[in-house]
GROMACS .gro file of C-alpha atoms in nm:
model
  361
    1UNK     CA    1   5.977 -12.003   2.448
    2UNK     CA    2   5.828 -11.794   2.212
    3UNK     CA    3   5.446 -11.819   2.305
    4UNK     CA    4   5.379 -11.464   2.373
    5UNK     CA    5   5.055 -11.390   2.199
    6UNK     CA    6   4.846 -11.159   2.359
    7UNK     CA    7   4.460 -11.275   2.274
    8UNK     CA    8   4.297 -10.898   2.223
    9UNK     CA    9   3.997 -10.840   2.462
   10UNK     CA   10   3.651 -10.812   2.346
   11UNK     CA   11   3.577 -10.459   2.338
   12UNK     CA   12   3.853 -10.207   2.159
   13UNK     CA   13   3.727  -9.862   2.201
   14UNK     CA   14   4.098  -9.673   2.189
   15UNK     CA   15   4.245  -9.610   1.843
   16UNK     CA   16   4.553  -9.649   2.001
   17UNK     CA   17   4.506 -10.046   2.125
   18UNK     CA   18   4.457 -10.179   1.753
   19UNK     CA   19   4.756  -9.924   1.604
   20UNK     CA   20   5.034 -10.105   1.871
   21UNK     CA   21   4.922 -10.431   1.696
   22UNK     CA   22   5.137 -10.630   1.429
   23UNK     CA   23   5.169 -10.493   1.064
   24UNK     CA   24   5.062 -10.851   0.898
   25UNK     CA   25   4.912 -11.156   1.047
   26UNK     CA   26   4.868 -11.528   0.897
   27UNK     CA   27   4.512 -11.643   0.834
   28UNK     CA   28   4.492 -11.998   1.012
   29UNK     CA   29   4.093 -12.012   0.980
   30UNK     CA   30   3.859 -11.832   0.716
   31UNK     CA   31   3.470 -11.897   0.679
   32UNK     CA   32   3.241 -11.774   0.443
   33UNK     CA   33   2.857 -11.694   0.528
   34UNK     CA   34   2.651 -11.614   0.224
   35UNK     CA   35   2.398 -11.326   0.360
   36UNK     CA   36   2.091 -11.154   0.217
   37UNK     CA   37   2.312 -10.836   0.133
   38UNK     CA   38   2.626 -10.965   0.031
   39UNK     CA   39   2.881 -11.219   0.264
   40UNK     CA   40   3.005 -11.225   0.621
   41UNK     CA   41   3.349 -11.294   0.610
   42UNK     CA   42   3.498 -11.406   0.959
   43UNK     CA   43   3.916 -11.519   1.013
   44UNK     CA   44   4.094 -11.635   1.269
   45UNK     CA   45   4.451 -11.456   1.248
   46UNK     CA   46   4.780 -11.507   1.408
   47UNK     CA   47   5.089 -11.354   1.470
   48UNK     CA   48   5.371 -11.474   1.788
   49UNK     CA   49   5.241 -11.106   1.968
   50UNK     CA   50   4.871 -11.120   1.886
   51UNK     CA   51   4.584 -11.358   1.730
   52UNK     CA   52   4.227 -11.238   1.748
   53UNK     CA   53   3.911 -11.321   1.547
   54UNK     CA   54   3.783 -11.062   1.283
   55UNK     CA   55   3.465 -11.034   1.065
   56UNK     CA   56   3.346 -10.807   0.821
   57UNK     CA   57   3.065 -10.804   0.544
   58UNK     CA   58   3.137 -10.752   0.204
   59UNK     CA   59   2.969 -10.761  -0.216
   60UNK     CA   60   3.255 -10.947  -0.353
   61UNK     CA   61   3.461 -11.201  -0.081
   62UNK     CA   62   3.807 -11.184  -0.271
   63UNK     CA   63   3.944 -11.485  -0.400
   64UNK     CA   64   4.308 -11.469  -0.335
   65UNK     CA   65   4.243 -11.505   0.106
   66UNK     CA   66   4.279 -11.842   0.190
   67UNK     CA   67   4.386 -12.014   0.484
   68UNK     CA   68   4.731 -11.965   0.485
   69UNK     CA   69   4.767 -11.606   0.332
   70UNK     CA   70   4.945 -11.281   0.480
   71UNK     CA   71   4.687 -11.031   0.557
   72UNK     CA   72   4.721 -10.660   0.672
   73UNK     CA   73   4.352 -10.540   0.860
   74UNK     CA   74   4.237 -10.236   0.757
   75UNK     CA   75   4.059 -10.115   1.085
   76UNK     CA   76   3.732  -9.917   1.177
   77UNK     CA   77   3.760  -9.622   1.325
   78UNK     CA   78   3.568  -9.738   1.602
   79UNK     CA   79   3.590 -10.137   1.543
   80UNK     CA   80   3.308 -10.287   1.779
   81UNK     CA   81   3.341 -10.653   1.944
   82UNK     CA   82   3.111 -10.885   2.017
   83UNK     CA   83   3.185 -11.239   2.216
   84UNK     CA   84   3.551 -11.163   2.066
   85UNK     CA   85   3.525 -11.101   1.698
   86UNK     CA   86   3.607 -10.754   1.607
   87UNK     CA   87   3.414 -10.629   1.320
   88UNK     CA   88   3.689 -10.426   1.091
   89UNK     CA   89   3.655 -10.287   0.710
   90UNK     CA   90   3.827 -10.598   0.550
   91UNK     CA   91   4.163 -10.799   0.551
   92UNK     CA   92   4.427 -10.684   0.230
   93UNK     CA   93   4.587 -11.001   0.123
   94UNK     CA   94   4.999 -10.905   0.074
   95UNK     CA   95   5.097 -11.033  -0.230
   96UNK     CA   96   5.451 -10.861  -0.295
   97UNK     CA   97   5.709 -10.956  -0.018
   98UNK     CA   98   5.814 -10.724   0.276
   99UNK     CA   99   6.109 -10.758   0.359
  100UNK     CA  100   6.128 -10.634   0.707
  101UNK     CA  101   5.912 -10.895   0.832
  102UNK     CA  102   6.011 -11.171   1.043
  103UNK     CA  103   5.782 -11.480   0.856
  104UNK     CA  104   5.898 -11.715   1.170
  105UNK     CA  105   5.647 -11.528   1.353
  106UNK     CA  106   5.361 -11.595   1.170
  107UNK     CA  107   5.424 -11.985   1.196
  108UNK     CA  108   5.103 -12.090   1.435
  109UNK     CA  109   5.111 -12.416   1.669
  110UNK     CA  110   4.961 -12.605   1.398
  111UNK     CA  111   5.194 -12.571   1.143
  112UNK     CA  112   5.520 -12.664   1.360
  113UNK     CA  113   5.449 -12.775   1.730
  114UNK     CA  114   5.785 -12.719   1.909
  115UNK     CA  115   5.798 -12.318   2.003
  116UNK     CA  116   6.115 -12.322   2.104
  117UNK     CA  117   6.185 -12.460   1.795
  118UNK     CA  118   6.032 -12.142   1.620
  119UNK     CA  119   6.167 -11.912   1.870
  120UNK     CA  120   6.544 -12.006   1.778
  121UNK     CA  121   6.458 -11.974   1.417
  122UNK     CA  122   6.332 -11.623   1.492
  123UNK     CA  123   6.679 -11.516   1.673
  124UNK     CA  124   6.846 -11.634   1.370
  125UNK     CA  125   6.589 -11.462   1.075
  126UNK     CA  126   6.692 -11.160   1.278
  127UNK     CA  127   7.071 -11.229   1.271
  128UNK     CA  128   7.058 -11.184   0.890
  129UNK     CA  129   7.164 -10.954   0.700
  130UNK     CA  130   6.874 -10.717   0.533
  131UNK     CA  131   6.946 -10.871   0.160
  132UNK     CA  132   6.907 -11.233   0.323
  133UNK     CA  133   6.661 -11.184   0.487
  134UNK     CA  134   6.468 -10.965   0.191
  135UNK     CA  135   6.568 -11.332  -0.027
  136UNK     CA  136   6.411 -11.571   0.232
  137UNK     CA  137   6.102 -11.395   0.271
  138UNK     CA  138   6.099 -11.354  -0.153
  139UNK     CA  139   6.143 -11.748  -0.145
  140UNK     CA  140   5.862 -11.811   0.150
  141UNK     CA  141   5.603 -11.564   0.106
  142UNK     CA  142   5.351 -11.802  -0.080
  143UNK     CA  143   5.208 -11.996   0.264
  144UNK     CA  144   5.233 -12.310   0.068
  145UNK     CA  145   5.578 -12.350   0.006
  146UNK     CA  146   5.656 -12.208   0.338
  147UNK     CA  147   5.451 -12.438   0.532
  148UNK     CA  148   5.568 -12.719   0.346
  149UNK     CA  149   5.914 -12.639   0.452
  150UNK     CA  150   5.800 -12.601   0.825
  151UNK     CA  151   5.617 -12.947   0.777
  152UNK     CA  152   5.859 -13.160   0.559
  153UNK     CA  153   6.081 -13.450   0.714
  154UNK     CA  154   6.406 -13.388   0.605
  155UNK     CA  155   6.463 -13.798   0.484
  156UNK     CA  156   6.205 -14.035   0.480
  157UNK     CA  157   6.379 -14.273   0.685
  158UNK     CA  158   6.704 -14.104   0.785
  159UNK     CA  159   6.799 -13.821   0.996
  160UNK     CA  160   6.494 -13.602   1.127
  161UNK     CA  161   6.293 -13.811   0.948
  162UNK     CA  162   5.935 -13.687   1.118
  163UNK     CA  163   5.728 -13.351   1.072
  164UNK     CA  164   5.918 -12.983   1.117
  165UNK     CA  165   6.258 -13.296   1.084
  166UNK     CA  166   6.392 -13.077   0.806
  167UNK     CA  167   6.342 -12.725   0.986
  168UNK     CA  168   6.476 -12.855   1.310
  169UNK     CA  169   6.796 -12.949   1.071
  170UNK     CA  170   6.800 -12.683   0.955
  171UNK     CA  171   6.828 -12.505   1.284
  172UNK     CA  172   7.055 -12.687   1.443
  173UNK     CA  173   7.295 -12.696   1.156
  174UNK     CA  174   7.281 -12.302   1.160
  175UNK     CA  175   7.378 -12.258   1.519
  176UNK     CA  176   7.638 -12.554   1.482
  177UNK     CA  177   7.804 -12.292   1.170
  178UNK     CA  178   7.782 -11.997   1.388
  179UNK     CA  179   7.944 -12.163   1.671
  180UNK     CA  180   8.254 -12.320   1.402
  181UNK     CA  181   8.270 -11.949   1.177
  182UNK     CA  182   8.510 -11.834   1.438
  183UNK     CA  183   8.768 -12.118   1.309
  184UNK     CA  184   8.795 -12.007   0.985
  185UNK     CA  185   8.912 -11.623   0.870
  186UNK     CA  186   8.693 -11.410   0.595
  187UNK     CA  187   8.361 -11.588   0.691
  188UNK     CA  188   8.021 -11.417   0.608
  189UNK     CA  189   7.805 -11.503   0.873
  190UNK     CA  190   7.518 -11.375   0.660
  191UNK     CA  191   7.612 -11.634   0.350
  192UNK     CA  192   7.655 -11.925   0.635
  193UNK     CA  193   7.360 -11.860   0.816
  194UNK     CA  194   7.176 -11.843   0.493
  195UNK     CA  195   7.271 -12.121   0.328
  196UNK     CA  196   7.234 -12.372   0.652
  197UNK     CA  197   6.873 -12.254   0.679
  198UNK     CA  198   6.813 -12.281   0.303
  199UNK     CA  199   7.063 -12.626   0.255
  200UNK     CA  200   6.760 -12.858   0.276
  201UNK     CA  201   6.464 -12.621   0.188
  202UNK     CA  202   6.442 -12.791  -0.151
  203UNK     CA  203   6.306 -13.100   0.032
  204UNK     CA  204   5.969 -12.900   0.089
  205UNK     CA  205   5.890 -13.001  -0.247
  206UNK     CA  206   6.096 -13.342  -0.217
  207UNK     CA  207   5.864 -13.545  -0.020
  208UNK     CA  208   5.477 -13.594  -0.004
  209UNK     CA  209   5.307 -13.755   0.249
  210UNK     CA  210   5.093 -14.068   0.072
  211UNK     CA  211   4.747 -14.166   0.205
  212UNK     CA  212   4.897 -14.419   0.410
  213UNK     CA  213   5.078 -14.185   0.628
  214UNK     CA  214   5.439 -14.276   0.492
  215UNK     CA  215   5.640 -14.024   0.322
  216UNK     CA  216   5.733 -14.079  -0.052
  217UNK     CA  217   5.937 -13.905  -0.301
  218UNK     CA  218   5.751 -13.665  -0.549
  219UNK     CA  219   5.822 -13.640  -0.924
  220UNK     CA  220   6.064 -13.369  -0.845
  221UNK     CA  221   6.229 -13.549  -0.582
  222UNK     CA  222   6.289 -13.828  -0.790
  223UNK     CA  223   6.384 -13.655  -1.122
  224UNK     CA  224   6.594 -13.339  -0.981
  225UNK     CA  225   6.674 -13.350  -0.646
  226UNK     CA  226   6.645 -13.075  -0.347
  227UNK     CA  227   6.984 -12.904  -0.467
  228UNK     CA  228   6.866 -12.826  -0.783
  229UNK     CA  229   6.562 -12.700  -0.654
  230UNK     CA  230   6.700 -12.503  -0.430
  231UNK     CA  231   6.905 -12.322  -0.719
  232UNK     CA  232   6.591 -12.258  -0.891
  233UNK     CA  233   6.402 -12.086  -0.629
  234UNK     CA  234   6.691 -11.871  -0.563
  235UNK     CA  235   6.759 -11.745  -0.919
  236UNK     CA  236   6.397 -11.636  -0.949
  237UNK     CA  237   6.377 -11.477  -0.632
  238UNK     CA  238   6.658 -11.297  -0.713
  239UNK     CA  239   6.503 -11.143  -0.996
  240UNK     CA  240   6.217 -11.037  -0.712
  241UNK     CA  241   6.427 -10.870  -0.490
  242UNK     CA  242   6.360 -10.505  -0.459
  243UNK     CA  243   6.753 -10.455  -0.299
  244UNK     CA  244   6.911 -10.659  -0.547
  245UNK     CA  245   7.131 -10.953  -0.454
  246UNK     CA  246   7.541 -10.859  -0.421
  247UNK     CA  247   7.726 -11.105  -0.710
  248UNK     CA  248   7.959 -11.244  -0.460
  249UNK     CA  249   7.761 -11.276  -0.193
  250UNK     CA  250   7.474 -11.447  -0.441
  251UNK     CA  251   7.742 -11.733  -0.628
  252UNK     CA  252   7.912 -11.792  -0.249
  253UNK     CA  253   7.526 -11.857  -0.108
  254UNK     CA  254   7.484 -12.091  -0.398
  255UNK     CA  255   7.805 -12.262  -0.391
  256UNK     CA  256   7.832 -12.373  -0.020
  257UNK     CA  257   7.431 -12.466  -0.147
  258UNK     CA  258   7.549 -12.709  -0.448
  259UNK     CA  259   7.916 -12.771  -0.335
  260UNK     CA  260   7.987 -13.143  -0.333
  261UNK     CA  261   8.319 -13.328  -0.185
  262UNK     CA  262   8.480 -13.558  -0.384
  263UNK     CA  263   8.295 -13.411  -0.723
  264UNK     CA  264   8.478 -13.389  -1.015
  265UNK     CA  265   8.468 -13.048  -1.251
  266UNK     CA  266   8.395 -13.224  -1.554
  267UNK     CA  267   8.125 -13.327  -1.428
  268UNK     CA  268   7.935 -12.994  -1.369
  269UNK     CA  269   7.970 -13.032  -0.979
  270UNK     CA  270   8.212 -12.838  -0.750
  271UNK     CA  271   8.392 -12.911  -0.411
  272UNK     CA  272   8.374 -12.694  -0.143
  273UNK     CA  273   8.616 -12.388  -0.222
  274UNK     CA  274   8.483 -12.091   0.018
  275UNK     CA  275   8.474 -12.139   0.428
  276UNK     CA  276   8.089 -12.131   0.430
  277UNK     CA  277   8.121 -12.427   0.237
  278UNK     CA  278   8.339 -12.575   0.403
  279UNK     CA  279   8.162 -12.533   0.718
  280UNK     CA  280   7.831 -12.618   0.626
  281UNK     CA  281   7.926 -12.946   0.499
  282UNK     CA  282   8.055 -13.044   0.855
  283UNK     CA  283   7.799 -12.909   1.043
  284UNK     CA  284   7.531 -13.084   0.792
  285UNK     CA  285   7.689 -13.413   0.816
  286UNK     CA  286   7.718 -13.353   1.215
  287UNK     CA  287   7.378 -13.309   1.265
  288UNK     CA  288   7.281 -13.597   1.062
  289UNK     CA  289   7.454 -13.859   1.212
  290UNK     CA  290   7.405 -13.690   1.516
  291UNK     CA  291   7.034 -13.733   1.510
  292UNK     CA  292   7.067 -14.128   1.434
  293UNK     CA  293   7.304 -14.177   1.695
  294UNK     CA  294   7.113 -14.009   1.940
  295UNK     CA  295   6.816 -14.194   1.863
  296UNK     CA  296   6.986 -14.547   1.838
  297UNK     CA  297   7.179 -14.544   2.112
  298UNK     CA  298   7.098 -14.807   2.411
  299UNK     CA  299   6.928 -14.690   2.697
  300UNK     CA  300   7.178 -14.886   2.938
  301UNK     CA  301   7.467 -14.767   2.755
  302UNK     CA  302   7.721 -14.937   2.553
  303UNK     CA  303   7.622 -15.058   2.231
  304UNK     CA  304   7.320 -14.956   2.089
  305UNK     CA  305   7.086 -15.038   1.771
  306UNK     CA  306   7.181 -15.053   1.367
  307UNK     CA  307   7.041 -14.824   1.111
  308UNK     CA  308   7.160 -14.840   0.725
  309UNK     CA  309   7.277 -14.527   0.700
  310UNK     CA  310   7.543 -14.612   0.993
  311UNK     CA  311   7.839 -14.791   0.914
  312UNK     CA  312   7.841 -14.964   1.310
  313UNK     CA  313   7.612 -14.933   1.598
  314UNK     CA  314   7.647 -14.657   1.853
  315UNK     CA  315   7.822 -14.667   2.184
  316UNK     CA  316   7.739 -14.431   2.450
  317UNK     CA  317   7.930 -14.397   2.766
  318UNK     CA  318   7.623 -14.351   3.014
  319UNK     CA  319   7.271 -14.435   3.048
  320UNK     CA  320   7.012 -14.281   2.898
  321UNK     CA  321   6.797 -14.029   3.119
  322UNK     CA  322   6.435 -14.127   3.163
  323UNK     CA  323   6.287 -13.899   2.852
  324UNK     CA  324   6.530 -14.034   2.667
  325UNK     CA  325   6.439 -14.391   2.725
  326UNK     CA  326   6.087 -14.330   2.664
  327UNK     CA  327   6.181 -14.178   2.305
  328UNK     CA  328   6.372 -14.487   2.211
  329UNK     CA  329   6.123 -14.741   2.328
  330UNK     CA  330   5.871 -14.559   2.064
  331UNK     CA  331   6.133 -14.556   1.816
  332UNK     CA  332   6.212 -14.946   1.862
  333UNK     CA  333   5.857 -14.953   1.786
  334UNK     CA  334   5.863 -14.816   1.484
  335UNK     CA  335   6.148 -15.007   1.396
  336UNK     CA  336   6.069 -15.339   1.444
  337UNK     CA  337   5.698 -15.234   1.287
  338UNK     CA  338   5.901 -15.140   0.943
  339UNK     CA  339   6.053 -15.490   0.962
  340UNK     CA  340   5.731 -15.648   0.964
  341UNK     CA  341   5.645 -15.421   0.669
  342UNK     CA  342   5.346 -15.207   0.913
  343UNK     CA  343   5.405 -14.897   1.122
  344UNK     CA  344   5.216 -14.852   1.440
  345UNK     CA  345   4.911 -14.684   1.428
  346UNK     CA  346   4.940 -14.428   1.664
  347UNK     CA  347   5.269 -14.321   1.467
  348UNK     CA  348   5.051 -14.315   1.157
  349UNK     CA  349   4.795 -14.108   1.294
  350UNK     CA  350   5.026 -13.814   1.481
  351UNK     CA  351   5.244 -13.815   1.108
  352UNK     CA  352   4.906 -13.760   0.911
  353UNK     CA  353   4.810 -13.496   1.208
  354UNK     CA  354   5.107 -13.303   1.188
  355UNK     CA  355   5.063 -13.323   0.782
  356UNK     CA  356   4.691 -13.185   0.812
  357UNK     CA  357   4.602 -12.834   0.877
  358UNK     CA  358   4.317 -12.837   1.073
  359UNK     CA  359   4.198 -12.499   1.106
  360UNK     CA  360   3.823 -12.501   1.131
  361UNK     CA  361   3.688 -12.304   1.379
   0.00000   0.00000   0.00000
């Protein structure tokens, strides 16, 4: 688990105690209190070895911090506290990418639930090379597009097909490529790695959740697809990059990306000619059926439940254990709630939940 955050107590009198703390944080709460001299600014900040609550009074607040931003504190000298809010000079909003900096660890409990979910994303940020993981933290700096990948389902009535679906995916299709590179000879673990994290990302800005709770394509969903986004962040982060991005490490990352079996050249697409491909195409396909198996299956055994994008029903040796069973009896709920063209409320309202960011104080 990955829930190590140390809540800072409410008086820091040693320089020392505030300098051992992280270099950046993520705003998750940010109020404004107009004043007679100028505004009181106070923030709730987070970071997987830290989160505290700062104020600090300024002329002009600075439009660029939202909720959501990456922040560096520029201390006091001798910051006071007072019922846990330490007053500091002012939070610098990080525009430009760092690219030593694990983002994973600035994902709070609201944004993605599941901590051991983050945690193994963490391990495998870290695995990266430093020119991957410089290029994911040029294509997720802006909180928006990073929390929509954390959020986003990764099919809106497929595989993973709830909140933080797509990341788990994601995750679990990385380990599965790390666990099959050792099959194949001349594999970059930094290319795999990188592409089964990034395979999907484009679905961030795929789906939209409606104002009835359900998910539904966007325009870009619709008219271009996640592959082709994908291609597009990449090429102008790229340009971003302070390290630059190796040629053939760059076109293999965006050919086991795009790669698609059974294309045809003339037709602009490629199959899968490098073992990163080639891998990641299993393990994707693995972990999607996997997931629908897993969550059709009968909880006596033996044959369980059809979904369309299964060509027979799932047969599983043994019973169900008792999590397990209570899973599937929500998820029979849902599906005989789609039949009738209605999905259950409580469904409705932990999807919209899980889509909000509540972060008032």
């Amino acid at each position: 688990m990955l829930e190590m955050t140390t809540h800072i107590p409410a008086t820091l009198s040693a320089l020392s105690t505030y300098c051992r703390l992280p270099n950046l944080f993520r705003v998750t709460a940010l109020r404004r209190e107009p004043q007679v001299k100028g505004t009181l600014v106070t923030a709730h900040l987070y970071h997987a070895s830290a989160a505290l609550t700062v104020r600090w009074k300024c002329w002009f607040p600075d439009s660029r911090l939202v909720e959501g931003s990456l922040v560096r504190v520029l201390w006091k000298r001798f910051p006071d506290s007072l019922e846990g809010i330490i007053d500091i000079s002012r939070l610098v909003v990080l525009e430009l990418p760092e690219r030593d900096e694990n983002l994973f660890l600035t994902v709070p409990s609201d944004w993605v639930a599941d901590r051991t979910l983050i945690a193994r994303a963490v391990r495998l940020w870290d695995e990266l090379p430093a020119v991957m993981q410089e290029a994911f933290n040029v294509l997720f700096w802006e909180s928006g597009r990073f929390y929509r990948y954390c959020q986003a389902p990764s099919s809106m009535r497929g595989h993973h097909d709830t909140v933080s679906g797509n990341l788990r995916h994601s995750v679990d299709t990385a380990e599965a490529a790390l666990s099959l590179s050792s099959l194949a000879d001349g594999v970059h673990l930094g290319v795999l790695t990188l592409a089964a994290l990034l395979h999907d990302a484009g679905k961030a800005d795929e789906y939209r959740l409606s104002t009835s709770g359900k998910w539904q394509l966007t325009n870009r969903g619709n008219l271009l697809g996640h592959k082709i986004t994908i291609v597009e962040w990449l090429a102008v982060a790229r340009e971003k990059m302070r390290q630059g991005f190796p040629e053939n490490q760059y076109l293999s990352l965006q050919h086991a990306l795009t790669a698609v079996q059974g294309s045809s050249s003339w037709g602009g697409l490629r199959q899968a000619m490098t073992p990163e491909a080639n891998i990641l195409a299993a393990v994707d396909r693995a972990s999607g059926q996997g997931d629908l198996m897993a969550r059709h299956q009968s909880a006596e055994g033996g044959w369980g439940y059809a979904h369309p994008h299964l060509k027979c029903k799932p047969f599983s040796v043994e019973a169900l254990g008792r999590n397990r069973m209570r899973g599937l009896e929500a998820l029979q709920a849902r599906i005989e709630a789609r039949k009738n063209g209605s999905e259950p409320a409580d469904h409705q309202a932990s999807t919209a939940k899980g889509q909000r960011r509540t972060l008032s104080f």
